[in-house]
PDB file of C-alpha atoms in Angstrom:
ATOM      1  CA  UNK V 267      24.292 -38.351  20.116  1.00 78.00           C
ATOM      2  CA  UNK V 268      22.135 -34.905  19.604  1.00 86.00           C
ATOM      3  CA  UNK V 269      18.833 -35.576  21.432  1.00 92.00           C
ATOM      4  CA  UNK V 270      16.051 -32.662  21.041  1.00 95.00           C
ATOM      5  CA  UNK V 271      13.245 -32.316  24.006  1.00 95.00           C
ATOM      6  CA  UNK V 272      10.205 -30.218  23.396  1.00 96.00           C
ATOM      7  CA  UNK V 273       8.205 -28.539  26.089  1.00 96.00           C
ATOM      8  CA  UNK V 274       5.356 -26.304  26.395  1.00 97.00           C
ATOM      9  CA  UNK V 275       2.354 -27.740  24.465  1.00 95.00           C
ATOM     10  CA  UNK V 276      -1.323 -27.797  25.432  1.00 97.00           C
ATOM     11  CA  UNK V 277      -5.148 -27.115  25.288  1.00 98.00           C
ATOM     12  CA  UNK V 278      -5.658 -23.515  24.175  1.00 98.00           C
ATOM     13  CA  UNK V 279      -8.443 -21.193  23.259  1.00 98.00           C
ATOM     14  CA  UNK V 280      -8.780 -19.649  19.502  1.00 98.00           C
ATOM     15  CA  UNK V 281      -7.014 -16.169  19.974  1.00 98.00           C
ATOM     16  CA  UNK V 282      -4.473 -17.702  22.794  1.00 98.00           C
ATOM     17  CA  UNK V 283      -0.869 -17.748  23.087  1.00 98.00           C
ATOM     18  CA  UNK V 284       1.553 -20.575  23.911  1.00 98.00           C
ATOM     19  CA  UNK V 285       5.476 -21.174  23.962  1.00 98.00           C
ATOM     20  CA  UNK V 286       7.253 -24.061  22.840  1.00 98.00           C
ATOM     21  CA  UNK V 287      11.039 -24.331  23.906  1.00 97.00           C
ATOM     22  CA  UNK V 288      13.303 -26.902  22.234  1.00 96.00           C
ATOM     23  CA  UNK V 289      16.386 -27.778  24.392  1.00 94.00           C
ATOM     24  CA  UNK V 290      18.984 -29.861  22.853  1.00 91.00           C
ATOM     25  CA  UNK V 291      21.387 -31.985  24.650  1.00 86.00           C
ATOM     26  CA  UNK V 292      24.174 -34.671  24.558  1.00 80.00           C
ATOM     27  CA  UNK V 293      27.833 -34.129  22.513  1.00 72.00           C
ATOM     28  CA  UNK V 294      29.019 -31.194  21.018  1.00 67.00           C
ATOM     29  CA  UNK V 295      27.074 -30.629  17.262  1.00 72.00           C
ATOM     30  CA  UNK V 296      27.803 -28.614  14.501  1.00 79.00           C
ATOM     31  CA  UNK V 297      24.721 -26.729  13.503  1.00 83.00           C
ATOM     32  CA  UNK V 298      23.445 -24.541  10.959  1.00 91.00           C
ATOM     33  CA  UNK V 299      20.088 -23.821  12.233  1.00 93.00           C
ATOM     34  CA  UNK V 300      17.054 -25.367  14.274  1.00 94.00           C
ATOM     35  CA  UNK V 301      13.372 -25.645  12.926  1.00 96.00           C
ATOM     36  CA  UNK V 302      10.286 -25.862  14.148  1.00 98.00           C
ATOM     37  CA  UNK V 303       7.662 -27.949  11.734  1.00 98.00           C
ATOM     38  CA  UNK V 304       4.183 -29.458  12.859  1.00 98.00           C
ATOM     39  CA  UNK V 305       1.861 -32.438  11.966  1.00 98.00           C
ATOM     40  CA  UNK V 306      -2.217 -32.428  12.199  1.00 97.00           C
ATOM     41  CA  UNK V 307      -3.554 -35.472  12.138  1.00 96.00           C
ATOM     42  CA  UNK V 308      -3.974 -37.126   8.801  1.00 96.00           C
ATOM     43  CA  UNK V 309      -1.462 -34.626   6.911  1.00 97.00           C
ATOM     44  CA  UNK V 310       1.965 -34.484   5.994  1.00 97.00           C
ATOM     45  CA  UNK V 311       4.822 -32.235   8.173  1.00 97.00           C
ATOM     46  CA  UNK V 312       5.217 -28.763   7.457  1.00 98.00           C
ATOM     47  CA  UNK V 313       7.436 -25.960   7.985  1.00 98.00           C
ATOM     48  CA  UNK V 314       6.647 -23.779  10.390  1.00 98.00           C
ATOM     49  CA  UNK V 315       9.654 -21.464  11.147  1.00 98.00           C
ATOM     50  CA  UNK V 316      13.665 -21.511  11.700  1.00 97.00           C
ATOM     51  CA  UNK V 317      16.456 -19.967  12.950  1.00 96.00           C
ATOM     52  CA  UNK V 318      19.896 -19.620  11.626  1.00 94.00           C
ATOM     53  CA  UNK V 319      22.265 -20.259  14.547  1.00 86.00           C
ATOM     54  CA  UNK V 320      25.021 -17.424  13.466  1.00 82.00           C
ATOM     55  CA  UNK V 321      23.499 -14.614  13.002  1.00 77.00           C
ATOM     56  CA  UNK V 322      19.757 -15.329  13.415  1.00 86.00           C
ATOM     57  CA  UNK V 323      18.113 -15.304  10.660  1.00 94.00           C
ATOM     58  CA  UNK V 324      14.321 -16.133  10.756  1.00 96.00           C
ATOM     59  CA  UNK V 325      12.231 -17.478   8.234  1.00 96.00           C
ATOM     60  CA  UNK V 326       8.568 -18.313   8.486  1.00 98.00           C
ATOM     61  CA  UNK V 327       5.744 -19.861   6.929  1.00 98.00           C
ATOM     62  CA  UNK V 328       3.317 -17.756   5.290  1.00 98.00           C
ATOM     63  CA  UNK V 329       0.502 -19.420   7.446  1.00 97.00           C
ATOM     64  CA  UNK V 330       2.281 -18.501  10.885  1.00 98.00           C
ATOM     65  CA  UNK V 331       3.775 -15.086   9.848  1.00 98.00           C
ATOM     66  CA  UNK V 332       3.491 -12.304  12.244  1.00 97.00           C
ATOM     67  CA  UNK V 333       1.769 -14.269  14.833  1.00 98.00           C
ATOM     68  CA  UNK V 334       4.587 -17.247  15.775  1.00 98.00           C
ATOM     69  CA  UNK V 335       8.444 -15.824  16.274  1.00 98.00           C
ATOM     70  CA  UNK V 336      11.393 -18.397  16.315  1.00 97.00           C
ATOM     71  CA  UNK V 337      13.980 -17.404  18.763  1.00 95.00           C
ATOM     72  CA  UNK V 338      17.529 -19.045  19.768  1.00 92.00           C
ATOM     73  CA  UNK V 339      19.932 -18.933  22.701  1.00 89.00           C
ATOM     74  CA  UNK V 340      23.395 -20.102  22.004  1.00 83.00           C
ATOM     75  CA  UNK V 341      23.850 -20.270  25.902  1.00 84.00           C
ATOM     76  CA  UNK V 342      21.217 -22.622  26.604  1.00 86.00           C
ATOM     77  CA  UNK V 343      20.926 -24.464  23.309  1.00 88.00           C
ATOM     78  CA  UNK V 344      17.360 -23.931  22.940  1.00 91.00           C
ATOM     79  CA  UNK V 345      15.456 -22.629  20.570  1.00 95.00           C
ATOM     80  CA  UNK V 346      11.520 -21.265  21.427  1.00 97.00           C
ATOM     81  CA  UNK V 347       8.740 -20.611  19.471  1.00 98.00           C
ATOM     82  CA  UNK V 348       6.300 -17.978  20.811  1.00 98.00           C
ATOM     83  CA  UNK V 349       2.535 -19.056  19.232  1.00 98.00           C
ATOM     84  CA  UNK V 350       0.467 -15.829  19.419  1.00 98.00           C
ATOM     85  CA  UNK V 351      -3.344 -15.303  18.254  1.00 98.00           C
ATOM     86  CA  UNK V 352      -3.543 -19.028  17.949  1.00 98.00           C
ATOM     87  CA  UNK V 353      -6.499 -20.581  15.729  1.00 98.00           C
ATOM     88  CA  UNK V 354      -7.444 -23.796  15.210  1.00 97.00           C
ATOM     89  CA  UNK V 355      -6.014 -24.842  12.085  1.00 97.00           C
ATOM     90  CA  UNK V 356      -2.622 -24.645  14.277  1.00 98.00           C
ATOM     91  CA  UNK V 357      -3.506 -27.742  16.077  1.00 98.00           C
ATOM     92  CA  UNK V 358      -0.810 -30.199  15.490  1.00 98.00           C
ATOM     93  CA  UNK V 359       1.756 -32.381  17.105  1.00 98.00           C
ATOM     94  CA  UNK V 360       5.097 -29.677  16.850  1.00 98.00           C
ATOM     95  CA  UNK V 361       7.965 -31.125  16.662  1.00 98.00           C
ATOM     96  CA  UNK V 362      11.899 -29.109  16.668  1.00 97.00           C
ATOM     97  CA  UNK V 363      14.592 -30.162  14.142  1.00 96.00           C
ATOM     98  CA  UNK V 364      18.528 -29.519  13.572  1.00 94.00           C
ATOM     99  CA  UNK V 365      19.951 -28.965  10.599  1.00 94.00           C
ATOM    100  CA  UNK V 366      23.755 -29.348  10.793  1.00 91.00           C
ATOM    101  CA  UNK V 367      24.938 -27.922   7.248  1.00 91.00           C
ATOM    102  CA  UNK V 368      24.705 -24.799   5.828  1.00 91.00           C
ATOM    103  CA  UNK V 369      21.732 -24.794   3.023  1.00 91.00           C
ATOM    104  CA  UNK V 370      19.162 -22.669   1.596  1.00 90.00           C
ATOM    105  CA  UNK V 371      16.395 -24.455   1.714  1.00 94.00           C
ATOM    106  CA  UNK V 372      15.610 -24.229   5.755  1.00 95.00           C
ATOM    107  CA  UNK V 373      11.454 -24.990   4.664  1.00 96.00           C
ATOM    108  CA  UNK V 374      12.493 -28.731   3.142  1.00 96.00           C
ATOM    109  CA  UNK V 375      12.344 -31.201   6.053  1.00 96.00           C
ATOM    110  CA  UNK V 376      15.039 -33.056   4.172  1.00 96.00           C
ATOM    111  CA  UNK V 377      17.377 -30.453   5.023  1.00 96.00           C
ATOM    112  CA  UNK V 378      17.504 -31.707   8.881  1.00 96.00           C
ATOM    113  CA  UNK V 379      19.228 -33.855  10.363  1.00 94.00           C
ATOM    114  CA  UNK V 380      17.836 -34.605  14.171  1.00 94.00           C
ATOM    115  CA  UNK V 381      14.377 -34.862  15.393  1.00 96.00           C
ATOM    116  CA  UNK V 382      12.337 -34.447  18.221  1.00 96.00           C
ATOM    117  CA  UNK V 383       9.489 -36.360  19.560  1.00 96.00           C
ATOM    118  CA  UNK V 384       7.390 -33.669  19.400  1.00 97.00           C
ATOM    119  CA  UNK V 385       4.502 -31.835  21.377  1.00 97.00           C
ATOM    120  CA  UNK V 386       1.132 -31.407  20.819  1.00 98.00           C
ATOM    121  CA  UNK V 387      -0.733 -28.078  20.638  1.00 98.00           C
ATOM    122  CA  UNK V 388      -4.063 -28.138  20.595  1.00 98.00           C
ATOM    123  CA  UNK V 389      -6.535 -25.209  19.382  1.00 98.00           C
ATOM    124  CA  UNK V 390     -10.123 -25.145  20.092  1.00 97.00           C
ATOM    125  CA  UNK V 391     -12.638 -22.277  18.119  1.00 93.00           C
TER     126      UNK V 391
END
């Protein structure tokens, strides 16, 4: 079984920076790519940003786009996600997905397949 451990939330100042690394353990998986989406209290999960795991491709949501940057390492099985010029609005609980076949549509939460529990990130102006 795939289990999927976030780290590196917290209290940050508006115009901050944090890093949250993903680090997957347990069996051998097959994965396409890993995700990062996040949940503010009251609202549904959205898509944040994700990483192809050959080749790297990165995709982001508009919101986060040149200030967050998905990254991967094969080696360590982690994926991080480097939160620059942070504001408010970012607050959420963030939470790191798998998605373990090969589809276009990296943004839909349906697409993935194992879940984290998820750390919270929180933003104050």
């Amino acid at each position: 079984q795939v289990q999927l451990v976030e780290s590196g939330g917290g209290l940050v100042q508006a115009g901050g920076s944090l890093r949250l690394s993903c680090a997957a353990s347990g069996r051998t998986f097959s994965r396409y790519a890993m995700g990062w989406f996040r949940q503010a209290a009251g609202k549904e999960r959205e898509f944040v940003a994700s990483v192809t795991w050959n080749g790297g491709t990165t995709f982001y949501a508009d919101s986060v786009k040149g200030r967050f940057t998905i990254s991967g390492d094969n080696a360590k099985n982690t994926v991080d996600l480097q939160m620059n010029n942070l504001k408010p609005e970012d607050t959420a609980v963030y939470v790191c997905a798998v998605c373990q076949r090969v589809t276009w549509y990296l943004s839909d939460r349906t697409s993935y397949d194992v879940w984290g529990q998820g750390t919270q990130v929180t933003v104050s102006s």
